[in-house]
Amino acid sequence: MTVTEFLEMLRSEPSVASCIQHCVQIPARKARTLPIPDSLAEPVRKAIERQGIEQLYSHQRRAWDLASEGRDVVVVTGTASGKTLCYNLPVLDRLVREQGARALYLFPTKALAQDQLGKLHAMLHSTGVRAATYDGDTPKEQRSTIRSNAGIILTNPDMLHIGILPNYQVWLKFLRGLRFVVLDEMHVYRGIFGSHVANILRRLFRLCVSLGVPSPQVVACSATIGNPGELAEALLGRECEVIAEDGSPTGPKSFVIWNPQVIGSSGERRSPNLDAARLIAYLVEHGIRSIGFARARVTTELLLRYARSHLAEDAPKLVGMLESYRGGYTAEERRDIERRLFGGELLGVVATNALELGIDVGGLDAAVINGYPGSVSSVWQQAGRAGRGTEPSAVFFVAHNDPLEQHLVREPSALLDARHEQANINPGNRYVLEHQLRCAVFERPMDESEVAMFGPNAKAVLNGLVENGSLEYRAGRYFCPDLHTPAADVDIRSASGAVYEIVDADTYRRLGTVEENRAFQVAHEGATYLHRGEQYLIESLDIETRTAMAKRTELSYYTEARTETVIDFLVKVAERKMPQGVAAFGSVRVTQVVTGYSMRALLTEHFLGFEPLDLPERSYETLAVWLTLRPPGDDEKERIQFGMGLHALEHTLATALPVLVGCDPGDTGSTWTMGHHSSGLPTVILFDDVPGGVGICETGFRRLPQWLDLALRVVEGCPCWDGCPACLLTPWCGNRNADLDKRAGIALLESLQLSRSGASYNPSR
């Protein structure tokens, strides 16, 4: 069955067709090409001609022209637009012409590096250039040969951080010849991960300069984002030329916005997990190669479990044709799934954003996106996994019953026509710098003249590390007294740098890992843990050893943690006066404690109960926006209504912020109080839920009028009167959505809309 026939079949079934809220046809696009440059080295020309390439897309030729001039380049074009050739051509040309020249390709995942190596090998036969992956899965007996002989090494920032830079003495030959660094999927390097990567690149460039070679030229590639030049400069510490005009062809694509049916008078809808799983199973059953995306590891496992359950009833022979793929799997598991997927043995796969990136997954026909993945860029990156080439394809965006996603259902232009968001990083994050500067000084004592490379905060952070004994300062240089690399204790995908291991209690096999800042939420005693469709129950959590023991089991429910938050204001950076009070931006201390967990039934996802927990507090400093409002009068009824409106205001602001800024909803936190302990006044607080902050709330404060306007549109756009899951009720509410007043919240938002003036934002204050 073709994708077009599948869509027609869905429309012919009334119970199914009612879920299709919008179906937008995205037309095909013709290619724009230019000649292969005459100056390209002959062996490289022959290599691409053997692949049937007779012309370059316009953006590929532009990348070649700029790179040939020695410029740093960032290519920002769509999925499957041939960005790989934008860096392979200049790199191979240089390596063919200059004996001993080297290139380092950085990919955010091992799977992507493996996939790109296969493509690269097809070009290397006539060039004499050798390429190899070098990551945690590379056998130790092969590593020395790769370091010595490979002209191109494909790796990831994690291995550069923990394996290459701390041991740079054995990489001297490679580093002295390093002429190019390729940064693929640059848009992934946002938030804490991007902040770490920016400092890792500075560590690399610093070592190159210390060896007497120029800092390598950079070619970066990215999905479409709103600030590619700004992000590249923040990552690299220098400007890049941006290429944004896409010359590649695309096939026609049907973009379906799917909204599960309402199943009661309360406004609740059928579980989107069930609908997404049913769609995935239905596609597989009809022979349509598909990929399903989920926002979290646990949801990935739920989708696999639910979809296989459908197949077991309707097409049992196809159960083994559907797999899951996510972080935390062992190397052997990942390689097996990748092999079967790339080779066409699987009809479907359910994944986190680990397969959102530019991996060639074998010409998929459809993608099912289960919930908003955190940014418009991610939506289109995931949508681009289907429809490689010029054949028709389909994308199903399955909306969740929360205010943000129901807003997208009501206003599809916010998704289909939106400008792409900005990617935020903060290389000067104190928590990140403390880890990265210790690593840099361990690699090579740091001279005073090198400090500025790591930004304006580096000097103060270095001096703080000297004061606490982590570093030493002598004769104008910083030294690391450690005998073992501090990089081993730094997880660059989290601010804390530490991870907890989840271990099978029967076999003592490691099932996976979880970042320290999430461990109490997902690995507490009593939590359910899913791994490749199998269910485990966390029996114990050892905080000292950072280990959670999990027992294989079969339960009829899964768990969700609940957290309480207290916030102390530290430094106010800027403020903006409003008729109802003051909006401020600055640093805060967040103290969180996981108070318990709720249980939800599998398949129906009904609430089953709540169990309390006694866990330690977690405290960290971050950046926040807080709105301090004028209190109501003394009338008790008025005060109650005001408090319920304040609670509604918190929900709407928290819903709107990820859409405005382009971040995952889990990257932010929020709370409210009728009388904050510092002022006694009604206060709503939104904060970056990352130690040190990454600029989310800073951007929100800078765009405060747009933020307030979007929040008002989200809540006013829903036709309900009292508030429902589509506009106000959220699963993350610590009060379980009690004491909310939609009309009072709208009144507060409308009063805040009156302010379009006040003190301007000044980050230097």
Short mmCIF file of N, CA, C and O in Angstrom, two decimals, residues 436-484:
data_model
loop_
_atom_site.label_atom_id
_atom_site.label_comp_id
_atom_site.label_asym_id
_atom_site.label_seq_id
_atom_site.Cartn_x
_atom_site.Cartn_y
_atom_site.Cartn_z
N GLN A 436 34.91 22.21 32.90
CA GLN A 436 35.71 22.28 31.68
C GLN A 436 37.08 22.92 31.90
O GLN A 436 38.07 22.51 31.27
N LEU A 437 37.18 23.90 32.77
CA LEU A 437 38.48 24.52 33.03
C LEU A 437 39.41 23.57 33.79
O LEU A 437 40.62 23.55 33.55
N ARG A 438 38.87 22.78 34.70
CA ARG A 438 39.69 21.76 35.36
C ARG A 438 40.24 20.78 34.32
O ARG A 438 41.40 20.38 34.38
N CYS A 439 39.37 20.39 33.35
CA CYS A 439 39.82 19.47 32.30
C CYS A 439 40.91 20.12 31.45
O CYS A 439 41.92 19.48 31.12
N ALA A 440 40.71 21.39 31.09
CA ALA A 440 41.68 22.08 30.24
C ALA A 440 43.03 22.22 30.94
O ALA A 440 44.09 22.00 30.32
N VAL A 441 43.01 22.55 32.21
CA VAL A 441 44.27 22.74 32.94
C VAL A 441 44.96 21.40 33.17
O VAL A 441 46.19 21.32 33.17
N PHE A 442 44.19 20.33 33.35
CA PHE A 442 44.79 19.00 33.46
C PHE A 442 45.55 18.65 32.18
O PHE A 442 46.65 18.08 32.22
N GLU A 443 44.95 18.98 31.03
CA GLU A 443 45.58 18.65 29.76
C GLU A 443 46.89 19.40 29.55
O GLU A 443 47.87 18.85 29.05
N ARG A 444 46.90 20.64 29.98
CA ARG A 444 48.10 21.46 29.82
C ARG A 444 47.97 22.67 30.73
O ARG A 444 46.94 23.35 30.69
N PRO A 445 48.96 22.95 31.60
CA PRO A 445 48.87 24.13 32.47
C PRO A 445 48.46 25.36 31.67
O PRO A 445 48.94 25.57 30.54
N MET A 446 47.58 26.17 32.25
CA MET A 446 47.01 27.30 31.51
C MET A 446 47.70 28.60 31.89
O MET A 446 47.74 28.99 33.06
N ASP A 447 48.23 29.28 30.87
CA ASP A 447 48.84 30.58 31.07
C ASP A 447 47.76 31.65 31.15
O ASP A 447 46.67 31.50 30.60
N GLU A 448 48.10 32.74 31.86
CA GLU A 448 47.15 33.85 32.00
C GLU A 448 46.65 34.33 30.63
O GLU A 448 45.50 34.71 30.48
N SER A 449 47.51 34.28 29.62
CA SER A 449 47.14 34.79 28.30
C SER A 449 46.09 33.92 27.61
O SER A 449 45.47 34.35 26.64
N GLU A 450 45.88 32.69 28.10
CA GLU A 450 44.93 31.78 27.46
C GLU A 450 43.55 31.83 28.08
O GLU A 450 42.59 31.29 27.54
N VAL A 451 43.43 32.50 29.23
CA VAL A 451 42.18 32.47 29.98
C VAL A 451 41.03 33.09 29.19
O VAL A 451 39.90 32.59 29.18
N ALA A 452 41.31 34.19 28.47
CA ALA A 452 40.26 34.91 27.76
C ALA A 452 39.57 34.04 26.72
O ALA A 452 38.41 34.30 26.36
N MET A 453 40.24 33.01 26.23
CA MET A 453 39.64 32.12 25.23
C MET A 453 38.36 31.47 25.75
O MET A 453 37.46 31.13 24.98
N PHE A 454 38.26 31.32 27.08
CA PHE A 454 37.12 30.65 27.69
C PHE A 454 36.06 31.63 28.21
O PHE A 454 35.16 31.23 28.95
N GLY A 455 36.16 32.90 27.81
CA GLY A 455 35.10 33.85 28.11
C GLY A 455 35.35 34.70 29.34
O GLY A 455 36.28 34.46 30.12
N PRO A 456 34.49 35.71 29.54
CA PRO A 456 34.71 36.68 30.62
C PRO A 456 34.56 36.11 32.02
O PRO A 456 35.06 36.71 32.98
N ASN A 457 33.87 34.99 32.18
CA ASN A 457 33.70 34.40 33.51
C ASN A 457 34.85 33.49 33.92
O ASN A 457 34.94 33.06 35.07
N ALA A 458 35.73 33.16 32.97
CA ALA A 458 36.74 32.13 33.22
C ALA A 458 37.70 32.52 34.34
O ALA A 458 38.07 31.68 35.16
N LYS A 459 38.13 33.77 34.38
CA LYS A 459 39.11 34.21 35.39
C LYS A 459 38.56 33.99 36.80
O LYS A 459 39.25 33.43 37.67
N ALA A 460 37.32 34.42 37.03
CA ALA A 460 36.73 34.27 38.36
C ALA A 460 36.55 32.80 38.72
O ALA A 460 36.78 32.40 39.87
N VAL A 461 36.14 31.98 37.74
CA VAL A 461 35.95 30.56 38.01
C VAL A 461 37.29 29.89 38.33
O VAL A 461 37.39 29.08 39.26
N LEU A 462 38.33 30.22 37.58
CA LEU A 462 39.66 29.66 37.85
C LEU A 462 40.14 30.02 39.24
O LEU A 462 40.66 29.17 39.98
N ASN A 463 39.96 31.28 39.62
CA ASN A 463 40.39 31.70 40.96
C ASN A 463 39.60 30.98 42.04
O ASN A 463 40.14 30.64 43.10
N GLY A 464 38.31 30.73 41.77
CA GLY A 464 37.51 29.98 42.73
C GLY A 464 37.99 28.54 42.87
O GLY A 464 38.01 27.98 43.96
N LEU A 465 38.43 27.94 41.76
CA LEU A 465 38.96 26.58 41.81
C LEU A 465 40.30 26.54 42.56
O LEU A 465 40.62 25.54 43.21
N VAL A 466 41.06 27.62 42.47
CA VAL A 466 42.30 27.70 43.24
C VAL A 466 41.98 27.79 44.72
O VAL A 466 42.60 27.13 45.58
N GLU A 467 40.99 28.60 45.07
CA GLU A 467 40.62 28.78 46.48
C GLU A 467 40.13 27.49 47.12
O GLU A 467 40.42 27.23 48.29
N ASN A 468 39.39 26.67 46.36
CA ASN A 468 38.89 25.42 46.97
C ASN A 468 39.86 24.25 46.82
O ASN A 468 39.53 23.12 47.18
N GLY A 469 41.03 24.51 46.26
CA GLY A 469 42.07 23.48 46.18
C GLY A 469 42.01 22.59 44.96
O GLY A 469 42.82 21.68 44.82
N SER A 470 41.05 22.84 44.04
CA SER A 470 40.95 22.01 42.85
C SER A 470 42.08 22.29 41.88
O SER A 470 42.50 21.40 41.12
N LEU A 471 42.58 23.55 41.85
CA LEU A 471 43.70 23.94 41.00
C LEU A 471 44.75 24.66 41.83
O LEU A 471 44.48 25.09 42.97
N GLU A 472 45.93 24.81 41.25
CA GLU A 472 47.01 25.57 41.89
C GLU A 472 47.47 26.68 40.94
O GLU A 472 47.36 26.54 39.71
N TYR A 473 47.95 27.79 41.51
CA TYR A 473 48.40 28.92 40.70
C TYR A 473 49.84 29.26 41.08
O TYR A 473 50.13 29.53 42.25
N ARG A 474 50.73 29.19 40.08
CA ARG A 474 52.14 29.49 40.32
C ARG A 474 52.72 30.20 39.11
O ARG A 474 52.55 29.75 37.97
N ALA A 475 53.41 31.30 39.36
CA ALA A 475 54.18 32.01 38.33
C ALA A 475 53.35 32.31 37.08
O ALA A 475 53.78 32.10 35.95
N GLY A 476 52.11 32.79 37.30
CA GLY A 476 51.28 33.20 36.18
C GLY A 476 50.61 32.07 35.42
O GLY A 476 50.08 32.28 34.34
N ARG A 477 50.62 30.85 35.99
CA ARG A 477 49.99 29.72 35.31
C ARG A 477 49.15 28.91 36.31
O ARG A 477 49.46 28.85 37.50
N TYR A 478 48.11 28.31 35.78
CA TYR A 478 47.23 27.44 36.57
C TYR A 478 47.63 25.98 36.32
O TYR A 478 47.87 25.57 35.19
N PHE A 479 47.70 25.21 37.41
CA PHE A 479 48.09 23.80 37.34
C PHE A 479 47.00 22.94 37.98
O PHE A 479 46.32 23.37 38.91
N CYS A 480 46.88 21.71 37.49
CA CYS A 480 45.93 20.75 38.06
C CYS A 480 46.70 19.71 38.87
O CYS A 480 47.57 19.02 38.32
N PRO A 481 46.40 19.57 40.16
CA PRO A 481 47.14 18.60 40.98
C PRO A 481 46.66 17.16 40.81
O PRO A 481 47.28 16.24 41.33
N ASP A 482 45.56 16.96 40.09
CA ASP A 482 45.00 15.61 39.93
C ASP A 482 45.95 14.72 39.13
O ASP A 482 46.59 15.17 38.17
N LEU A 483 46.02 13.45 39.50
CA LEU A 483 46.79 12.47 38.75
C LEU A 483 45.94 11.79 37.68
O LEU A 483 46.47 11.23 36.73
N HIS A 484 44.63 11.83 37.87
CA HIS A 484 43.71 11.23 36.90
C HIS A 484 42.84 12.33 36.31
O HIS A 484 42.47 13.28 36.99
#
